[in-house]
Amino acid sequence: MNRTVLFTSIGIGVAVVAVAVYFFFFRGAAAGNADAENSALIRRVVKAERKDLKIEVSATGTVQPIFKVDIKSKASGTILSLKLNEGDFIKRGQIVAMIEKTDNLSSYNQAKANYDLTMATLKQVQTSTERKKDLFSQKLLSVEEMDLAALELERAKAQLVSARAVYDQALTRLNDTSVPSPIDGLVLDKPVDEGQVISSATSSVSGGTTILTVADMRKVFINAAVDEVDIGKITIGQPAKVVADAYPDESFSGKVLRIDPLATVEQNVTRFAVVIEVDNPNYRLKAGMNTTVTIVAADRRNVVVVPIEALRDPRNPPTAAEGGAVAGGGQGRRGGGDAQSGQGGQGGAQGNSNRAERQGSGGDGQGRRDFASLPDSIKQKIRERRAMRDSVMSAVASDSAAGRPMNKRVAMVKDASGDFKPRLVEIGTTNYDEAEVVSGLVEGDELQITTFSRARMQGQQFRQNIQSSQGLGGNPQQQRQVRQSTR
């Protein structure tokens, strides 16, 4: 009898300890995890503001002249005079170099002498022909002799034309020894100097020797490389601000002139070349300078603006933080405690609400039972969320069918009762931080932003583990559960 009582007492003791361990390590741990996750939710409220919104795209680029010319000589020979240097300004038609002209001058003198002789010969033949005409009229000259005189006159005229062509060609070659500038501009490069022998640009297979490189720098190009994620925001004619590395405190105004249709890929990064035209009246920008370009893709004035993090794409499912904020009124994210014990019951109701919403009141039996067991306030929020979801999906389908861009977003907006409820809004211009609201919000509307901090959750779990390792004094809920189980 005593042995039976002893075994019974030992069995009861073991059962009590097992129940205590279960509540402490499993139920209590679940409640602790729920508390840790709840503490990791960060909620803050922002207001819709009315202000200016500017969308800018930044890129780097280099300065390039709009019009650049390599000046070459048509004449070959030694450079006798070249007094210009890099950076000098020259005018159109200004003689920039003189080439040795000894051979060309000799050819010119010979051609001129031949031309003068041919002209004198023509005059003599013309005089002789006139006399022969008088004799022929007096019948003192035969027809054959008159025909020979006319032929001699035509031959003299042809010789004069040929001599004139040779003379003009020799004169041109002589003039080619003086090299003029074809444009107004700055000397960018001077690859040769006086005394160097150069080849002709017209008779050399290599294309001739470059004497000077001249560019018109009153306006310049900025060749900028824009990332493909930003290229869709850029159009021709948009204003741009250019800051050169050499002048960090000075900006130059320009506009987008051209967008290359073919991308370049470097180190797995795709970029498009965008050309910006910039006025350079004081020639401050030099060819080859590195610059930073800021293109104003959009400039919206006096519009309603909200933080981009307060908006959610309706095509994406809500995050866990948003789900808890909507279903549980911001009190919890999942059911981890006993449905009969205070805060754990609230978490359990919220966990059931999330499951009930996923399955729907018209789903399986478990979904209907979960929905029916929820408080009326949470049921109402589920119905409102379902109605909002249907409205959003209808709007998304309508935009998709019409081929319109998807510019609908969902925001948690404070209503007249003080609760934050989802609302469909239409957005316009956006940047990485803010978005323009076209419809759905007015200035002063309050929006809730819910974020999840994993660091805060891990910190809370760490504190709970420390408290648990010190005994039952750590978690009040665990204390209550263990005390109830040991009674």
Short mmCIF file of C-alpha atoms in Angstrom, two decimals:
data_model
loop_
_atom_site.label_atom_id
_atom_site.label_comp_id
_atom_site.label_asym_id
_atom_site.label_seq_id
_atom_site.Cartn_x
_atom_site.Cartn_y
_atom_site.Cartn_z
CA MET A 1 0.00 0.00 0.00
CA ASN A 2 2.78 2.40 0.93
CA ARG A 3 4.66 1.41 -2.22
CA THR A 4 1.58 2.15 -4.36
CA VAL A 5 1.20 5.57 -2.75
CA LEU A 6 4.90 6.23 -3.30
CA PHE A 7 4.75 5.31 -6.99
CA THR A 8 1.60 7.38 -7.40
CA SER A 9 3.26 10.40 -5.79
CA ILE A 10 6.34 10.00 -7.96
CA GLY A 11 4.19 9.75 -11.12
CA ILE A 12 2.24 12.87 -10.20
CA GLY A 13 5.52 14.72 -9.53
CA VAL A 14 6.97 13.70 -12.90
CA ALA A 15 3.79 14.78 -14.68
CA VAL A 16 3.88 18.15 -12.93
CA VAL A 17 7.50 18.68 -13.92
CA ALA A 18 6.76 17.67 -17.53
CA VAL A 19 3.87 20.10 -17.73
CA ALA A 20 6.05 22.84 -16.25
CA VAL A 21 8.83 22.13 -18.73
CA TYR A 22 6.38 22.12 -21.62
CA PHE A 23 4.87 25.46 -20.69
CA PHE A 24 8.26 26.95 -19.95
CA PHE A 25 10.16 25.85 -23.02
CA PHE A 26 7.48 25.53 -25.71
CA ARG A 27 4.42 27.61 -24.98
CA GLY A 28 6.44 30.21 -23.17
CA ALA A 29 9.05 30.29 -25.96
CA ALA A 30 6.34 30.76 -28.58
CA ALA A 31 4.85 33.62 -26.61
CA GLY A 32 8.32 35.07 -26.16
CA ASN A 33 8.96 34.88 -29.90
CA ALA A 34 5.63 36.59 -30.57
CA ASP A 35 6.54 39.34 -28.11
CA ALA A 36 9.95 39.71 -29.77
CA GLU A 37 8.40 39.97 -33.23
CA ASN A 38 5.84 42.50 -31.99
CA SER A 39 8.63 44.61 -30.53
CA ALA A 40 10.43 44.49 -33.91
CA LEU A 41 7.57 46.33 -35.68
CA ILE A 42 8.38 50.02 -36.07
CA ARG A 43 5.41 52.22 -36.88
CA ARG A 44 5.53 55.88 -37.65
CA VAL A 45 3.10 58.38 -39.07
CA VAL A 46 3.85 60.86 -41.85
CA LYS A 47 1.72 63.51 -43.52
CA ALA A 48 1.08 64.17 -47.18
CA GLU A 49 2.78 67.48 -47.99
CA ARG A 50 2.42 69.98 -50.79
CA LYS A 51 5.75 71.03 -52.25
CA ASP A 52 7.94 70.97 -55.35
CA LEU A 53 9.27 67.64 -56.60
CA LYS A 54 12.27 67.47 -58.89
CA ILE A 55 13.52 64.28 -60.53
CA GLU A 56 17.20 64.37 -61.47
CA VAL A 57 19.46 61.88 -63.22
CA SER A 58 23.19 62.10 -62.60
CA ALA A 59 26.01 60.78 -64.76
CA THR A 60 29.64 61.45 -65.55
CA GLY A 61 30.97 62.63 -68.89
CA THR A 62 33.78 64.34 -70.77
CA VAL A 63 33.94 67.61 -72.69
CA GLN A 64 34.19 67.29 -76.47
CA PRO A 65 34.26 70.08 -79.09
CA ILE A 66 31.27 70.30 -81.39
CA PHE A 67 33.32 71.08 -84.51
CA LYS A 68 36.95 70.00 -84.77
CA VAL A 69 39.20 70.27 -87.85
CA ASP A 70 42.62 68.82 -88.65
CA ILE A 71 44.38 71.46 -90.77
CA LYS A 72 46.62 69.97 -93.48
CA SER A 73 48.52 71.40 -96.42
CA LYS A 74 47.87 70.62 -100.07
CA ALA A 75 51.53 71.40 -100.77
CA SER A 76 54.45 69.19 -99.80
CA GLY A 77 57.70 70.54 -98.46
CA THR A 78 59.41 72.10 -95.48
CA ILE A 79 57.47 74.27 -93.03
CA LEU A 80 59.02 77.73 -93.14
CA SER A 81 56.69 79.47 -90.68
CA LEU A 82 54.40 78.15 -87.93
CA LYS A 83 54.03 80.72 -85.14
CA LEU A 84 50.92 79.39 -83.40
CA ASN A 85 50.76 77.32 -80.22
CA GLU A 86 48.14 75.31 -78.35
CA GLY A 87 45.42 77.52 -76.89
CA ASP A 88 45.82 80.34 -79.43
CA PHE A 89 42.64 81.69 -81.00
CA ILE A 90 42.57 81.99 -84.79
CA LYS A 91 40.08 83.44 -87.27
CA ARG A 92 38.74 81.88 -90.41
CA GLY A 93 41.05 82.60 -93.37
CA GLN A 94 44.03 83.45 -91.17
CA ILE A 95 47.35 82.05 -92.50
CA VAL A 96 48.60 79.55 -89.95
CA ALA A 97 51.65 78.12 -91.77
CA MET A 98 53.96 78.80 -94.73
CA ILE A 99 55.44 75.95 -96.77
CA GLU A 100 58.61 76.15 -98.86
CA LYS A 101 57.57 77.31 -102.35
CA THR A 102 60.74 77.19 -104.47
CA ASP A 103 59.55 74.46 -106.84
CA ASN A 104 56.02 75.78 -107.01
CA LEU A 105 57.29 79.30 -107.69
CA SER A 106 59.44 78.05 -110.58
CA SER A 107 56.51 76.21 -112.09
CA TYR A 108 54.40 79.31 -111.73
CA ASN A 109 56.94 81.58 -113.42
CA GLN A 110 57.31 79.15 -116.31
CA ALA A 111 53.55 78.84 -116.74
CA LYS A 112 53.13 82.60 -116.62
CA ALA A 113 55.83 83.14 -119.25
CA ASN A 114 54.24 80.56 -121.54
CA TYR A 115 50.86 82.15 -121.04
CA ASP A 116 52.18 85.61 -121.89
CA LEU A 117 53.89 84.25 -125.02
CA THR A 118 50.76 82.47 -126.13
CA MET A 119 48.72 85.63 -125.65
CA ALA A 120 51.21 87.64 -127.74
CA THR A 121 51.15 84.98 -130.43
CA LEU A 122 47.38 85.13 -130.56
CA LYS A 123 47.43 88.89 -131.04
CA GLN A 124 49.91 88.56 -133.90
CA VAL A 125 47.82 85.87 -135.58
CA GLN A 126 44.69 87.99 -135.19
CA THR A 127 46.41 90.97 -136.87
CA SER A 128 47.68 88.79 -139.71
CA THR A 129 44.26 87.31 -140.24
CA GLU A 130 42.69 90.78 -140.54
CA ARG A 131 45.16 91.75 -143.28
CA LYS A 132 44.48 88.53 -145.16
CA LYS A 133 40.77 89.26 -145.01
CA ASP A 134 41.38 92.59 -146.77
CA LEU A 135 43.43 90.88 -149.45
CA PHE A 136 40.80 88.20 -149.89
CA SER A 137 38.12 90.87 -150.32
CA GLN A 138 40.22 92.36 -153.13
CA LYS A 139 40.54 88.90 -154.66
CA LEU A 140 44.25 89.03 -154.15
CA LEU A 141 44.22 85.92 -151.92
CA SER A 142 42.89 82.49 -152.74
CA VAL A 143 40.29 80.61 -150.76
CA GLU A 144 42.81 77.99 -149.67
CA GLU A 145 45.11 80.63 -148.23
CA MET A 146 42.20 82.24 -146.37
CA ASP A 147 41.21 78.90 -144.85
CA LEU A 148 44.76 78.33 -143.61
CA ALA A 149 44.74 81.77 -141.96
CA ALA A 150 41.47 81.00 -140.14
CA LEU A 151 42.87 77.65 -138.95
CA GLU A 152 45.99 79.36 -137.63
CA LEU A 153 43.83 81.76 -135.66
CA GLU A 154 41.84 78.95 -134.03
CA ARG A 155 45.07 77.11 -133.15
CA ALA A 156 46.42 80.22 -131.43
CA LYS A 157 43.23 80.59 -129.41
CA ALA A 158 43.40 76.96 -128.26
CA GLN A 159 47.02 77.34 -127.24
CA LEU A 160 46.08 80.36 -125.17
CA VAL A 161 43.36 78.39 -123.36
CA SER A 162 45.81 75.57 -122.61
CA ALA A 163 48.46 78.00 -121.41
CA ARG A 164 45.91 79.71 -119.17
CA ALA A 165 44.95 76.38 -117.58
CA VAL A 166 48.59 75.57 -116.84
CA TYR A 167 49.08 79.06 -115.44
CA ASP A 168 46.01 78.79 -113.16
CA GLN A 169 47.15 75.40 -111.88
CA ALA A 170 50.63 76.72 -111.13
CA LEU A 171 49.14 79.73 -109.34
CA THR A 172 46.94 77.46 -107.21
CA ARG A 173 49.90 75.31 -106.21
CA LEU A 174 51.84 78.41 -105.31
CA ASN A 175 48.97 79.65 -103.15
CA ASP A 176 48.75 76.23 -101.47
CA THR A 177 52.09 76.93 -99.81
CA SER A 178 50.18 79.36 -97.56
CA VAL A 179 47.88 77.34 -95.24
CA PRO A 180 44.73 79.18 -93.99
CA SER A 181 42.35 78.20 -91.17
CA PRO A 182 38.92 77.02 -92.35
CA ILE A 183 37.11 78.00 -89.10
CA ASP A 184 37.22 80.29 -86.10
CA GLY A 185 38.49 78.40 -83.09
CA LEU A 186 41.17 77.43 -80.61
CA VAL A 187 44.31 75.49 -81.42
CA LEU A 188 43.97 72.16 -79.60
CA ASP A 189 47.05 70.39 -80.92
CA LYS A 190 50.26 71.25 -82.82
CA PRO A 191 51.93 67.99 -83.85
CA VAL A 192 54.60 69.59 -86.12
CA ASP A 193 56.94 72.57 -85.96
CA GLU A 194 58.99 74.79 -88.23
CA GLY A 195 61.60 72.99 -90.33
CA GLN A 196 59.69 69.73 -90.51
CA VAL A 197 58.99 68.24 -93.93
CA ILE A 198 55.33 67.42 -94.48
CA SER A 199 53.44 65.50 -97.13
CA SER A 200 50.53 66.74 -99.18
CA ALA A 201 46.99 65.89 -98.16
CA THR A 202 45.97 65.39 -101.80
CA SER A 203 48.88 63.41 -103.20
CA SER A 204 49.82 61.26 -100.19
CA VAL A 205 48.30 57.84 -99.61
CA SER A 206 48.39 58.44 -95.83
CA GLY A 207 46.20 61.54 -96.17
CA GLY A 208 48.91 64.06 -95.48
CA THR A 209 50.49 65.52 -92.37
CA THR A 210 48.35 67.33 -89.79
CA ILE A 211 49.75 70.78 -89.04
CA LEU A 212 47.20 71.96 -86.43
CA THR A 213 44.01 70.69 -84.81
CA VAL A 214 41.50 73.52 -84.36
CA ALA A 215 38.08 73.40 -82.68
CA ASP A 216 35.20 75.81 -82.27
CA MET A 217 34.76 75.85 -78.46
CA ARG A 218 32.00 78.46 -78.18
CA LYS A 219 29.68 75.50 -77.66
CA VAL A 220 30.79 72.07 -76.51
CA PHE A 221 29.38 68.59 -76.16
CA ILE A 222 29.31 66.59 -72.95
CA ASN A 223 29.36 62.87 -73.71
CA ALA A 224 27.70 61.34 -70.64
CA ALA A 225 27.12 57.65 -69.88
CA VAL A 226 23.66 57.14 -68.32
CA ASP A 227 22.67 53.91 -66.59
CA GLU A 228 19.92 51.93 -68.30
CA VAL A 229 17.61 52.20 -65.25
CA ASP A 230 17.53 55.99 -65.75
CA ILE A 231 17.56 56.27 -69.53
CA GLY A 232 13.77 55.99 -69.76
CA LYS A 233 13.40 59.25 -67.83
CA ILE A 234 15.48 61.26 -70.31
CA THR A 235 14.14 62.96 -73.44
CA ILE A 236 15.71 65.33 -75.95
CA GLY A 237 15.53 68.97 -74.90
CA GLN A 238 15.58 68.43 -71.12
CA PRO A 239 17.70 70.97 -69.20
CA ALA A 240 20.97 69.85 -67.67
CA LYS A 241 23.51 71.23 -65.24
CA VAL A 242 27.20 70.50 -65.80
CA VAL A 243 29.89 70.79 -63.13
CA ALA A 244 33.50 70.27 -64.19
CA ASP A 245 35.97 68.68 -61.81
CA ALA A 246 38.23 71.67 -62.49
CA TYR A 247 35.52 74.14 -61.36
CA PRO A 248 33.59 72.41 -58.54
CA ASP A 249 31.90 75.67 -57.45
CA GLU A 250 30.75 76.67 -60.94
CA SER A 251 27.96 75.16 -63.03
CA PHE A 252 27.22 75.40 -66.75
CA SER A 253 23.77 75.20 -68.33
CA GLY A 254 22.95 72.91 -71.20
CA LYS A 255 20.30 70.69 -72.74
CA VAL A 256 20.02 67.11 -73.98
CA LEU A 257 20.83 67.05 -77.69
CA ARG A 258 21.03 63.36 -78.56
CA ILE A 259 20.44 59.92 -77.01
CA ASP A 260 22.30 57.04 -78.63
CA PRO A 261 20.02 54.10 -79.49
CA LEU A 262 22.77 51.51 -78.94
CA ALA A 263 23.96 50.68 -75.42
CA THR A 264 27.49 49.90 -74.32
CA VAL A 265 28.26 47.20 -71.74
CA GLU A 266 31.31 47.50 -69.51
CA GLN A 267 31.90 45.13 -66.59
CA ASN A 268 28.29 43.88 -66.83
CA VAL A 269 26.94 47.44 -66.52
CA THR A 270 24.74 48.68 -69.37
CA ARG A 271 24.85 52.38 -70.20
CA PHE A 272 23.63 54.68 -72.96
CA ALA A 273 25.57 57.63 -74.35
CA VAL A 274 23.73 60.93 -73.94
CA VAL A 275 25.05 64.11 -75.58
CA ILE A 276 24.47 67.44 -73.81
CA GLU A 277 25.10 70.74 -75.59
CA VAL A 278 26.59 73.42 -73.33
CA ASP A 279 27.34 77.10 -74.01
CA ASN A 280 31.01 77.94 -73.39
CA PRO A 281 31.36 81.68 -74.15
CA ASN A 282 34.47 82.22 -72.02
CA TYR A 283 36.15 79.00 -73.17
CA ARG A 284 36.29 77.80 -69.56
CA LEU A 285 35.50 74.22 -70.50
CA LYS A 286 38.43 72.50 -72.16
CA ALA A 287 38.31 69.46 -74.40
CA GLY A 288 38.72 66.26 -72.41
CA MET A 289 37.66 67.68 -69.01
CA ASN A 290 35.81 65.32 -66.68
CA THR A 291 32.37 66.53 -65.61
CA THR A 292 29.34 65.54 -63.58
CA VAL A 293 26.05 65.98 -65.41
CA THR A 294 22.69 66.41 -63.67
CA ILE A 295 19.72 66.13 -66.04
CA VAL A 296 16.37 67.45 -64.81
CA ALA A 297 14.02 64.66 -65.90
CA ALA A 298 10.95 66.24 -64.25
CA ASP A 299 10.21 69.39 -62.28
CA ARG A 300 6.78 69.35 -60.63
CA ARG A 301 5.63 72.46 -58.80
CA ASN A 302 3.23 72.63 -55.83
CA VAL A 303 2.09 68.99 -55.84
CA VAL A 304 1.05 66.57 -53.07
CA VAL A 305 4.04 64.43 -52.12
CA VAL A 306 4.41 61.39 -49.82
CA PRO A 307 7.40 59.18 -48.92
CA ILE A 308 7.84 56.31 -51.33
CA GLU A 309 8.06 53.83 -48.43
CA ALA A 310 4.46 54.66 -47.47
CA LEU A 311 3.21 53.15 -50.75
CA ARG A 312 2.93 49.53 -51.82
CA ASP A 313 2.42 47.99 -55.24
CA PRO A 314 -1.01 46.28 -55.07
CA ARG A 315 0.25 43.46 -57.27
CA ASN A 316 2.64 42.43 -54.48
CA PRO A 317 1.30 40.67 -51.36
CA PRO A 318 1.41 42.69 -48.13
CA THR A 319 4.42 42.17 -45.91
CA ALA A 320 4.11 40.53 -42.50
CA ALA A 321 4.41 43.93 -40.85
CA GLU A 322 1.59 45.33 -42.98
CA GLY A 323 -0.55 42.25 -42.39
CA GLY A 324 -0.20 42.57 -38.63
CA ALA A 325 -0.94 46.28 -38.77
CA VAL A 326 -4.14 45.74 -40.70
CA ALA A 327 -5.50 42.57 -39.16
CA GLY A 328 -4.51 43.15 -35.55
CA GLY A 329 -4.73 46.90 -35.35
CA GLY A 330 -0.96 47.02 -34.84
CA GLN A 331 -0.87 44.73 -31.77
CA GLY A 332 0.58 41.48 -33.02
CA ARG A 333 1.65 39.38 -35.97
CA ARG A 334 0.80 35.78 -35.13
CA GLY A 335 -0.96 33.70 -32.53
CA GLY A 336 1.54 32.24 -30.14
CA GLY A 337 -0.22 32.11 -26.77
CA ASP A 338 -3.24 30.56 -25.10
CA ALA A 339 -6.55 31.84 -26.42
CA GLN A 340 -7.76 32.20 -22.84
CA SER A 341 -4.78 34.17 -21.54
CA GLY A 342 -4.86 37.93 -22.14
CA GLN A 343 -2.25 39.04 -24.68
CA GLY A 344 -1.67 35.55 -25.98
CA GLY A 345 -5.37 35.42 -26.88
CA GLN A 346 -5.01 38.64 -28.85
CA GLY A 347 -2.10 37.18 -30.78
CA GLY A 348 -4.06 33.97 -31.39
CA ALA A 349 -7.02 35.94 -32.71
CA GLN A 350 -4.77 37.83 -35.07
CA GLY A 351 -3.12 34.61 -36.26
CA ASN A 352 -6.57 33.18 -36.95
CA SER A 353 -7.57 36.38 -38.73
CA ASN A 354 -4.63 36.12 -41.12
CA ARG A 355 -5.44 32.48 -41.83
CA ALA A 356 -9.14 33.23 -42.18
CA GLU A 357 -8.46 35.99 -44.64
CA ARG A 358 -6.22 33.77 -46.73
CA GLN A 359 -8.74 30.97 -46.85
CA GLY A 360 -11.82 33.19 -46.92
CA SER A 361 -15.15 32.74 -45.28
CA GLY A 362 -16.26 30.72 -48.24
CA GLY A 363 -13.29 28.32 -48.12
CA ASP A 364 -12.94 25.07 -46.25
CA GLY A 365 -14.51 24.27 -42.88
CA GLN A 366 -11.43 25.29 -40.91
CA GLY A 367 -11.39 28.71 -42.62
CA ARG A 368 -15.08 29.30 -41.83
CA ARG A 369 -14.58 28.27 -38.20
CA ASP A 370 -11.56 30.56 -37.88
CA PHE A 371 -13.48 33.49 -39.32
CA ALA A 372 -16.55 32.86 -37.17
CA SER A 373 -14.47 32.75 -33.99
CA LEU A 374 -12.91 36.18 -34.57
CA PRO A 375 -14.07 39.33 -32.77
CA ASP A 376 -16.42 41.58 -34.74
CA SER A 377 -13.82 44.36 -35.00
CA ILE A 378 -11.32 42.07 -36.71
CA LYS A 379 -14.02 40.61 -38.96
CA GLN A 380 -14.87 44.12 -40.12
CA LYS A 381 -11.23 44.86 -40.87
CA ILE A 382 -10.94 41.65 -42.87
CA ARG A 383 -14.04 42.57 -44.89
CA GLU A 384 -12.64 46.06 -45.53
CA ARG A 385 -9.32 44.63 -46.60
CA ARG A 386 -11.01 42.15 -48.93
CA ALA A 387 -13.11 44.93 -50.46
CA MET A 388 -10.01 47.08 -50.95
CA ARG A 389 -8.18 44.15 -52.54
CA ASP A 390 -11.03 43.55 -54.98
CA SER A 391 -11.14 47.26 -55.83
CA VAL A 392 -7.40 47.39 -56.37
CA MET A 393 -7.31 44.31 -58.58
CA SER A 394 -10.19 45.69 -60.63
CA ALA A 395 -8.28 48.95 -61.17
CA VAL A 396 -5.10 47.04 -62.05
CA ALA A 397 -6.97 44.88 -64.56
CA SER A 398 -8.58 47.97 -66.11
CA ASP A 399 -5.22 49.71 -66.56
CA SER A 400 -3.65 46.56 -67.98
CA ALA A 401 -6.48 46.05 -70.48
CA ALA A 402 -6.25 49.68 -71.62
CA GLY A 403 -2.46 49.51 -71.98
CA ARG A 404 -1.93 52.25 -69.39
CA PRO A 405 1.16 52.25 -67.15
CA MET A 406 0.67 50.79 -63.68
CA ASN A 407 0.61 53.84 -61.40
CA LYS A 408 -1.74 52.62 -58.65
CA ARG A 409 -0.44 52.12 -55.12
CA VAL A 410 -1.90 51.22 -51.71
CA ALA A 411 -1.34 53.39 -48.63
CA MET A 412 -2.42 53.01 -44.99
CA VAL A 413 -4.37 56.25 -44.40
CA LYS A 414 -5.90 57.48 -41.15
CA ASP A 415 -9.69 57.82 -41.38
CA ALA A 416 -12.15 59.88 -39.34
CA SER A 417 -12.31 57.21 -36.61
CA GLY A 418 -8.57 57.35 -36.08
CA ASP A 419 -7.87 53.93 -37.62
CA PHE A 420 -5.39 53.39 -40.44
CA LYS A 421 -7.03 51.69 -43.40
CA PRO A 422 -5.74 50.80 -46.87
CA ARG A 423 -6.57 53.24 -49.63
CA LEU A 424 -5.88 53.11 -53.36
CA VAL A 425 -3.94 56.14 -54.64
CA GLU A 426 -2.65 57.15 -58.05
CA ILE A 427 0.92 58.39 -58.31
CA GLY A 428 2.77 60.41 -60.92
CA THR A 429 6.40 61.46 -60.89
CA THR A 430 8.61 59.53 -58.46
CA ASN A 431 12.20 59.49 -57.33
CA TYR A 432 14.01 57.22 -54.91
CA ASP A 433 12.56 58.97 -51.85
CA GLU A 434 9.20 60.58 -52.69
CA ALA A 435 6.26 60.24 -55.04
CA GLU A 436 3.76 62.71 -56.46
CA VAL A 437 0.14 61.84 -55.63
CA VAL A 438 -2.24 62.49 -58.51
CA SER A 439 -5.40 61.32 -56.74
CA GLY A 440 -6.47 59.50 -53.59
CA LEU A 441 -4.78 61.77 -51.04
CA VAL A 442 -4.94 65.43 -50.10
CA GLU A 443 -2.54 67.64 -48.25
CA GLY A 444 -2.48 66.83 -44.55
CA ASP A 445 -3.61 63.19 -44.80
CA GLU A 446 -1.79 60.98 -42.29
CA LEU A 447 -0.17 57.76 -43.48
CA GLN A 448 1.26 54.92 -41.44
CA ILE A 449 4.59 53.35 -42.32
CA THR A 450 5.27 49.94 -40.77
CA THR A 451 8.74 48.48 -40.98
CA PHE A 452 10.27 45.35 -39.49
CA SER A 453 13.56 45.59 -37.58
CA ARG A 454 15.31 42.24 -37.36
CA ALA A 455 17.93 43.77 -35.08
CA ARG A 456 15.27 44.78 -32.55
CA MET A 457 13.68 41.33 -32.68
CA GLN A 458 17.02 39.61 -32.13
CA GLY A 459 17.80 41.97 -29.26
CA GLN A 460 14.46 41.21 -27.58
CA GLN A 461 14.98 37.48 -28.03
CA PHE A 462 18.46 37.79 -26.55
CA ARG A 463 17.10 39.57 -23.47
CA GLN A 464 14.40 36.92 -23.05
CA ASN A 465 16.97 34.15 -23.31
CA ILE A 466 19.09 35.81 -20.65
CA GLN A 467 16.07 36.14 -18.36
CA SER A 468 15.04 32.54 -19.01
CA SER A 469 18.54 31.27 -18.19
CA GLN A 470 18.25 32.93 -14.77
CA GLY A 471 15.14 30.98 -13.80
CA LEU A 472 11.45 31.71 -13.93
CA GLY A 473 11.86 35.35 -13.11
CA GLY A 474 12.44 36.40 -16.70
CA ASN A 475 9.11 36.23 -18.55
CA PRO A 476 5.95 37.13 -16.57
CA GLN A 477 3.78 35.07 -18.86
CA GLN A 478 6.02 32.05 -18.38
CA GLN A 479 5.74 32.55 -14.60
CA ARG A 480 1.93 32.51 -14.76
CA GLN A 481 1.87 29.44 -16.98
CA VAL A 482 4.25 27.48 -14.76
CA ARG A 483 2.40 28.48 -11.59
CA GLN A 484 -0.93 27.39 -13.10
CA SER A 485 0.53 24.08 -14.25
CA THR A 486 1.95 23.26 -10.81
CA ARG A 487 -1.28 23.86 -8.91
#
